[in-house]
mmCIF file of C-alpha atoms in Angstrom:
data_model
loop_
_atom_site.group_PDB
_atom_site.id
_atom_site.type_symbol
_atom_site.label_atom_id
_atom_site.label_comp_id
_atom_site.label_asym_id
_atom_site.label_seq_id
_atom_site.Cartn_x
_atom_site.Cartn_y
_atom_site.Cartn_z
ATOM 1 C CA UNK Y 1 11.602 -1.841 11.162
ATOM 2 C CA UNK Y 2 10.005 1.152 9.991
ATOM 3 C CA UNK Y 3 8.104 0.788 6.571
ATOM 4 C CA UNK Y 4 9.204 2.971 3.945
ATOM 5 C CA UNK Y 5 7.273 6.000 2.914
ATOM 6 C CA UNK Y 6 4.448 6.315 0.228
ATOM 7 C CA UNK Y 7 6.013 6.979 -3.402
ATOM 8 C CA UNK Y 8 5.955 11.128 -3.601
ATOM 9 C CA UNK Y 9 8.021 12.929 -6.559
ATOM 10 C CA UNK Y 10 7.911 15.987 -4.555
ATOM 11 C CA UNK Y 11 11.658 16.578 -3.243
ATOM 12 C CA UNK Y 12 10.235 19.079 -0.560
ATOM 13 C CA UNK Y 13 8.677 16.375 1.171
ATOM 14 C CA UNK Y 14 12.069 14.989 2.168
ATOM 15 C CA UNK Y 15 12.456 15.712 5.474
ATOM 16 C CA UNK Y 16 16.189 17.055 6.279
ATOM 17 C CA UNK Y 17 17.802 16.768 9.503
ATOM 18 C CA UNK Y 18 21.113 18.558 9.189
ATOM 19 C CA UNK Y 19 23.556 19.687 6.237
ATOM 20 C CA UNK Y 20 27.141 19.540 6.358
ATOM 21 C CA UNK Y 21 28.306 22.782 3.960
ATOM 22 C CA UNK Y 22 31.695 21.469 3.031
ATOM 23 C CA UNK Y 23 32.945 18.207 3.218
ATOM 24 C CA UNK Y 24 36.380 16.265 1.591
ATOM 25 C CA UNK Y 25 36.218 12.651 3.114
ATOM 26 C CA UNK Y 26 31.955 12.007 2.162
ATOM 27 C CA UNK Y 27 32.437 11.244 -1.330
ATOM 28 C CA UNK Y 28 36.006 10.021 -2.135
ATOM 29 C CA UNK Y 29 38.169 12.619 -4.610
ATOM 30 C CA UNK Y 30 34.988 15.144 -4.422
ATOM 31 C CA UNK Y 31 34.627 18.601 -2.861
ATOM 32 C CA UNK Y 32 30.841 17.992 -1.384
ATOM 33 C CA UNK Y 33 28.140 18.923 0.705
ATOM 34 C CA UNK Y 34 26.037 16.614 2.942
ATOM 35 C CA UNK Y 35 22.124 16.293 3.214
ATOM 36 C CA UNK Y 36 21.821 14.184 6.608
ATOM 37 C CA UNK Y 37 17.731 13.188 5.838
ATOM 38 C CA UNK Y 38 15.856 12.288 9.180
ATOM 39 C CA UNK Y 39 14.569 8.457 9.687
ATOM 40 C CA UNK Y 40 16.646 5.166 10.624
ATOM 41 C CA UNK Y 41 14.838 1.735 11.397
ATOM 42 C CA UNK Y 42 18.445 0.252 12.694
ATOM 43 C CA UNK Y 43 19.148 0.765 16.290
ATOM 44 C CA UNK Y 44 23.079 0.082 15.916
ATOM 45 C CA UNK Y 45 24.576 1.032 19.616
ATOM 46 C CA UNK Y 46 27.720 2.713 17.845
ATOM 47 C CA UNK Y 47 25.443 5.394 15.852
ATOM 48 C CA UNK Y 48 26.784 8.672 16.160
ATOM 49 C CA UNK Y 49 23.841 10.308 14.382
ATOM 50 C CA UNK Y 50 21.437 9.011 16.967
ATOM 51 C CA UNK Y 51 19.243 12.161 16.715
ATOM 52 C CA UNK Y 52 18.159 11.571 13.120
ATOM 53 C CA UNK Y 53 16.671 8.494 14.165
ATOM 54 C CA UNK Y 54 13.331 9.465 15.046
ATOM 55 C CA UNK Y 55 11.679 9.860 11.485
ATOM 56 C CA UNK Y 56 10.614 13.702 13.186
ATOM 57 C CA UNK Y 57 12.798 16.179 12.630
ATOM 58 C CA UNK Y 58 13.143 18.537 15.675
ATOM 59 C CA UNK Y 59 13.945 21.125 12.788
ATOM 60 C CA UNK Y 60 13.592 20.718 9.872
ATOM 61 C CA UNK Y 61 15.415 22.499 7.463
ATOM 62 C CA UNK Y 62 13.505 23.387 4.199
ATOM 63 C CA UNK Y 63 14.059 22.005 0.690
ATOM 64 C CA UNK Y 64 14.371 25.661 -0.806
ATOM 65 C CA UNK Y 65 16.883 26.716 1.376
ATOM 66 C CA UNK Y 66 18.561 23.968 0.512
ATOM 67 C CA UNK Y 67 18.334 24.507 -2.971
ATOM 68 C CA UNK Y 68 18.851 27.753 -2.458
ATOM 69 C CA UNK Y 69 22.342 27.394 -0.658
ATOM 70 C CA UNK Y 70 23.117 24.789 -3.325
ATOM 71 C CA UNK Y 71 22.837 27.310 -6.279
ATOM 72 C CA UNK Y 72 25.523 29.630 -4.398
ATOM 73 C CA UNK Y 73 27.933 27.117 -4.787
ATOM 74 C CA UNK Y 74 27.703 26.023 -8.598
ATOM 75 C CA UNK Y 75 31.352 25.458 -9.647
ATOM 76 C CA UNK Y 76 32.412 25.492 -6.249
ATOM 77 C CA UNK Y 77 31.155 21.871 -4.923
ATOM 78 C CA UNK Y 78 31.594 18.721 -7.230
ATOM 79 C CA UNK Y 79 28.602 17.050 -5.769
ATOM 80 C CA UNK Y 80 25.933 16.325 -2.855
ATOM 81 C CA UNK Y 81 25.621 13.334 -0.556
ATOM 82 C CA UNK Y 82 22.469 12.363 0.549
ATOM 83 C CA UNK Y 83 23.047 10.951 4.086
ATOM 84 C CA UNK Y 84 21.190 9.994 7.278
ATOM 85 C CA UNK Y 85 19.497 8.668 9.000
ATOM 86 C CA UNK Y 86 18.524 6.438 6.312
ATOM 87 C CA UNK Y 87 18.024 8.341 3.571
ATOM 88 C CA UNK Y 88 16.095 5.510 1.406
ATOM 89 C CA UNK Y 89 13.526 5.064 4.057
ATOM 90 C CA UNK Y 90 12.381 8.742 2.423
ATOM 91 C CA UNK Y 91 9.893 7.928 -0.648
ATOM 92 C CA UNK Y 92 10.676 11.896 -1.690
ATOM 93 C CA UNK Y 93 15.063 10.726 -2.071
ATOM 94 C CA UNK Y 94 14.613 9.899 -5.837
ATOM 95 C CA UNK Y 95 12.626 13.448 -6.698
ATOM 96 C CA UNK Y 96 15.237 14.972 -4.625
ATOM 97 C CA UNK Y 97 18.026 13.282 -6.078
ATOM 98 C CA UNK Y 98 16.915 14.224 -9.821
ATOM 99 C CA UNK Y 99 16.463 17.966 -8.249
ATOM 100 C CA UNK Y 100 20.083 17.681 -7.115
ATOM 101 C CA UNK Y 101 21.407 16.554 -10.579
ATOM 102 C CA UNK Y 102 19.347 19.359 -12.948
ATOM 103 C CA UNK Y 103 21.392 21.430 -10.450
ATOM 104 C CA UNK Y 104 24.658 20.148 -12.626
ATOM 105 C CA UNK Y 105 25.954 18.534 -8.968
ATOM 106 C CA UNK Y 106 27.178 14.821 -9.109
ATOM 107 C CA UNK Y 107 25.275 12.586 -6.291
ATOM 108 C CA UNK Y 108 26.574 10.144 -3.829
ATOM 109 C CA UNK Y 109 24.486 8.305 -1.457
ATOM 110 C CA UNK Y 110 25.069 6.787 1.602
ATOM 111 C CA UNK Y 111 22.877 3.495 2.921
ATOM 112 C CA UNK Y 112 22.876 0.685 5.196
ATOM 113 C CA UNK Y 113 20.335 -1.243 2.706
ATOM 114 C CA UNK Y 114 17.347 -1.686 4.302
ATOM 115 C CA UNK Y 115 14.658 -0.942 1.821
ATOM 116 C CA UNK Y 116 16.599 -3.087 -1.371
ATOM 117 C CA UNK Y 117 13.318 -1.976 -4.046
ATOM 118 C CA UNK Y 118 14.044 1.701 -3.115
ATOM 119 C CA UNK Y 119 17.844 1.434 -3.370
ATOM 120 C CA UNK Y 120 17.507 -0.547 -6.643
ATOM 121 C CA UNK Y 121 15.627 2.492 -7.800
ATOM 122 C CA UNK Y 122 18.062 5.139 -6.713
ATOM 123 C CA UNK Y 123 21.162 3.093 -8.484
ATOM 124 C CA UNK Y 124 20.958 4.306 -11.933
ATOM 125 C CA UNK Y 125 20.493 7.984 -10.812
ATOM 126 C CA UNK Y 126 23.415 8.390 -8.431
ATOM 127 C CA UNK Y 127 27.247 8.831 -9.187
ATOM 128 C CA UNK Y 128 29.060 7.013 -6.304
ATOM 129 C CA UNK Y 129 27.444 4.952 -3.390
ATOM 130 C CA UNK Y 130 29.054 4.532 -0.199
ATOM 131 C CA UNK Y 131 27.055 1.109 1.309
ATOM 132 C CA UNK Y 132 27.282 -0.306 4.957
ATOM 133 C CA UNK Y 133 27.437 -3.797 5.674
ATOM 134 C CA UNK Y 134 27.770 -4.194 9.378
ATOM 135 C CA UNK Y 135 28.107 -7.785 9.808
ATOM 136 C CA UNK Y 136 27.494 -11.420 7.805
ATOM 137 C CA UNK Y 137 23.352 -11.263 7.158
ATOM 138 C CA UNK Y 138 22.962 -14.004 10.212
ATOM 139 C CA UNK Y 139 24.771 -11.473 12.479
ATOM 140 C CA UNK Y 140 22.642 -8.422 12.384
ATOM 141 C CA UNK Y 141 19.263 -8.904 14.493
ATOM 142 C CA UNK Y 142 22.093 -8.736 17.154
ATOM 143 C CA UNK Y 143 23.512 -5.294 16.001
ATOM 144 C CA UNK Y 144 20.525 -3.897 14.507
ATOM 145 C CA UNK Y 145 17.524 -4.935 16.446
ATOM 146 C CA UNK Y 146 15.539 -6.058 13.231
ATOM 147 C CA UNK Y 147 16.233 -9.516 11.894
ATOM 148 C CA UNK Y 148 15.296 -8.573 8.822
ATOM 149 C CA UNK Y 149 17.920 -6.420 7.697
ATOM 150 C CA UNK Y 150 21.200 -8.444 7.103
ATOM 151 C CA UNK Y 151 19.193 -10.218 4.773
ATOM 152 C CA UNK Y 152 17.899 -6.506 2.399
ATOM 153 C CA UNK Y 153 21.687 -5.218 3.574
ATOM 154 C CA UNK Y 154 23.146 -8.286 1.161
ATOM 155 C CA UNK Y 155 21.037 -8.450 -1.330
ATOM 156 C CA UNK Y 156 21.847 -4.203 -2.092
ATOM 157 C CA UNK Y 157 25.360 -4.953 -2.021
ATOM 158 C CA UNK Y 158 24.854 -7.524 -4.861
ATOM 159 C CA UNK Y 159 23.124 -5.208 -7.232
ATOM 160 C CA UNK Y 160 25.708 -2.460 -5.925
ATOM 161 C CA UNK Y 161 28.501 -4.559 -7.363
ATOM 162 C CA UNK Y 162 27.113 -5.832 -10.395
ATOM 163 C CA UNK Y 163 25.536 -2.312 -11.056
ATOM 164 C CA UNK Y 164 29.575 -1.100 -11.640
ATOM 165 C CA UNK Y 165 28.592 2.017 -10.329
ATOM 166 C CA UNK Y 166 31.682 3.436 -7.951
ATOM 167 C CA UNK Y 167 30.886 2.417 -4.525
ATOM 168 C CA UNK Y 168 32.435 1.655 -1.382
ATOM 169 C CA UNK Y 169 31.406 -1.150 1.106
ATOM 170 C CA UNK Y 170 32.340 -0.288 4.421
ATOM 171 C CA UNK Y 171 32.125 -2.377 8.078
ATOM 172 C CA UNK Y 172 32.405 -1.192 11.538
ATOM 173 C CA UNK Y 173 34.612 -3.657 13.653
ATOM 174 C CA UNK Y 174 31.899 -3.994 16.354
ATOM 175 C CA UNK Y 175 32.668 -6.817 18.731
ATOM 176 C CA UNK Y 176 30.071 -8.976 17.149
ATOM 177 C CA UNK Y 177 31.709 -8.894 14.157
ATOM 178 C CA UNK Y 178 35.211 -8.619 14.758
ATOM 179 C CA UNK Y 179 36.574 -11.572 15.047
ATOM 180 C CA UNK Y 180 39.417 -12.894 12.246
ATOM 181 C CA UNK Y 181 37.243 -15.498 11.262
ATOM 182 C CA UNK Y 182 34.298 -13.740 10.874
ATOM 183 C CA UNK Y 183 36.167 -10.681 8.984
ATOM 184 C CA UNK Y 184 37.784 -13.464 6.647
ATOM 185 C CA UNK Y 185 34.002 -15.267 5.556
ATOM 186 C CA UNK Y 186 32.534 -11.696 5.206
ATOM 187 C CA UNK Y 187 35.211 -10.181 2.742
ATOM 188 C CA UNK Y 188 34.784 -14.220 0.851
ATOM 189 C CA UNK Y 189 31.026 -13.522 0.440
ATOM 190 C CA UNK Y 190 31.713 -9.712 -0.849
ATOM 191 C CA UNK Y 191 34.274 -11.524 -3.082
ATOM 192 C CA UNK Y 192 31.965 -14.283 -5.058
ATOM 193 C CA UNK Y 193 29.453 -11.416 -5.890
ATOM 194 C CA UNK Y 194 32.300 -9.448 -7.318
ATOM 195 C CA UNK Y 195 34.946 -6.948 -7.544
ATOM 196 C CA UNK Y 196 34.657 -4.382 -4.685
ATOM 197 C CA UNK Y 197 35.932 -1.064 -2.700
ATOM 198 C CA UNK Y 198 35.795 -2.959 0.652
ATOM 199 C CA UNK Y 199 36.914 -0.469 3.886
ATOM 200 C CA UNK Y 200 37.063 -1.973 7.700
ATOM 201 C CA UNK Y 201 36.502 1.525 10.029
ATOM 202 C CA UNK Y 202 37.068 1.731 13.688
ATOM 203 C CA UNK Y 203 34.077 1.464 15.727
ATOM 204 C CA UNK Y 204 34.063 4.152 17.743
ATOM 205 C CA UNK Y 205 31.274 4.448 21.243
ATOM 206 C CA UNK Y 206 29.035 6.708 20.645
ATOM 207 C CA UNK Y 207 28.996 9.646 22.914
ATOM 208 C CA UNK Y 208 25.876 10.776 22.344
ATOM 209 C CA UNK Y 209 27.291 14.188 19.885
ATOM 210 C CA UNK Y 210 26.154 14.270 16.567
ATOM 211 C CA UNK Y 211 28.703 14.399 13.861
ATOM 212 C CA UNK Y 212 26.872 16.127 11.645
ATOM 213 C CA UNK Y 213 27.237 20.142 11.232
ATOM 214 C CA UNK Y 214 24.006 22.463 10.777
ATOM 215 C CA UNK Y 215 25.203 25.098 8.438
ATOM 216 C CA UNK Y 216 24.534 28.422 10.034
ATOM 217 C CA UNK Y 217 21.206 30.144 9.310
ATOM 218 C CA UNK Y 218 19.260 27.291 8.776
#
């Protein structure tokens, strides 16, 4: 797994991959735009992002034009989502995210857990958290390729939940953790942490097409 970066509280260190401009389905009951930041230590064989994996960005578009585009559309967006890749494997996410909120924007992140002492620092500055858990924490080398991971995964769904801040949880239905037996002990475990937004998604091949959208000009 890769190791996280140095601490930086420069956001235009964070290295950015792709923005989606508009979005309605990225942060639930918000008009938003996405901020797909480069870097993933999971190798999940359904990713549909694959090219943000590489912690290079082939190119990389600049914080200020970011910032830039995001000042055009004051009182037009609700908020930003900071995506990936895995955007906590970034040490410069929690600058950026603080940018992103003088900016008047609300924030929602979206994780796969890997790095828990990063994510426990992002919690009290974002609005809404959408969270994968792919599988029950003994299931993940297998989906993953780090055996590592189910374990950090679990433990930043518990301080999700008892954090109250509005989240989802969300699992693929992957053959290796599809079963009705192994969906039933996963949603139990969610359940004795606490009261959650839990979603099963489709797991869908990847194809090898990005489904991210570079907004035109970048």
């Amino acid at each position: 797994m890769f190791k996280p970066s140095p601490k930086s509280t420069d956001p235009s260190e964070l290295v950015v991959g792709g923005i989606t401009p508009l979005t309605m389905i990225d942060y639930p009951d918000h008009l938003s735009a996405v901020i797909y930041c480069q870097g993933c230590p999971l190798k999940c064989d359904y990713c549909h992002n694959s090219e943000l994996i590489p912690r290079e960005a082939t190119n990389p578009i600049p914080w200020h034009e970011i910032t830039t585009f995001l000042d055009q559309r004051r009182g037009l967006l609700d908020g930003v989502v900071f995506s990936g890749g895995e955007p906590t494997l970034q040490a410069a996410l929690p600058a950026a995210v603080k940018n992103i909120k003088k900016m008047g924007f609300l924030v929602g992140l979206h994780s796969a857990g890997p790095y828990p002492q990063r994510f426990a620092e992002l919690l009290p500055l974002v609005d809404w958290v959408g969270l994968d858990i792919k599988a029950l924490a003994e299931d993940y080398a297998a989906l993953t390729g780090s055996p590592k991971s189910g374990r950090a995964a679990w433990q930043c769904a518990e301080m999700l939940i008892e954090s109250g801040i509005p989240h989802q949880i969300r699992t693929t239905l992957h053959p290796l953790n599809s079963s009705p037996d192994k969906q039933k002990t996963l949603i139990k475990r969610l359940s004795t942490v606490g009261k959650t937004d839990h979603k099963w998604q489709t797991c869908r091949p990847s194809d090898g097409q990005n489904t991210r959208r570079d907004f035109p000009g970048f």
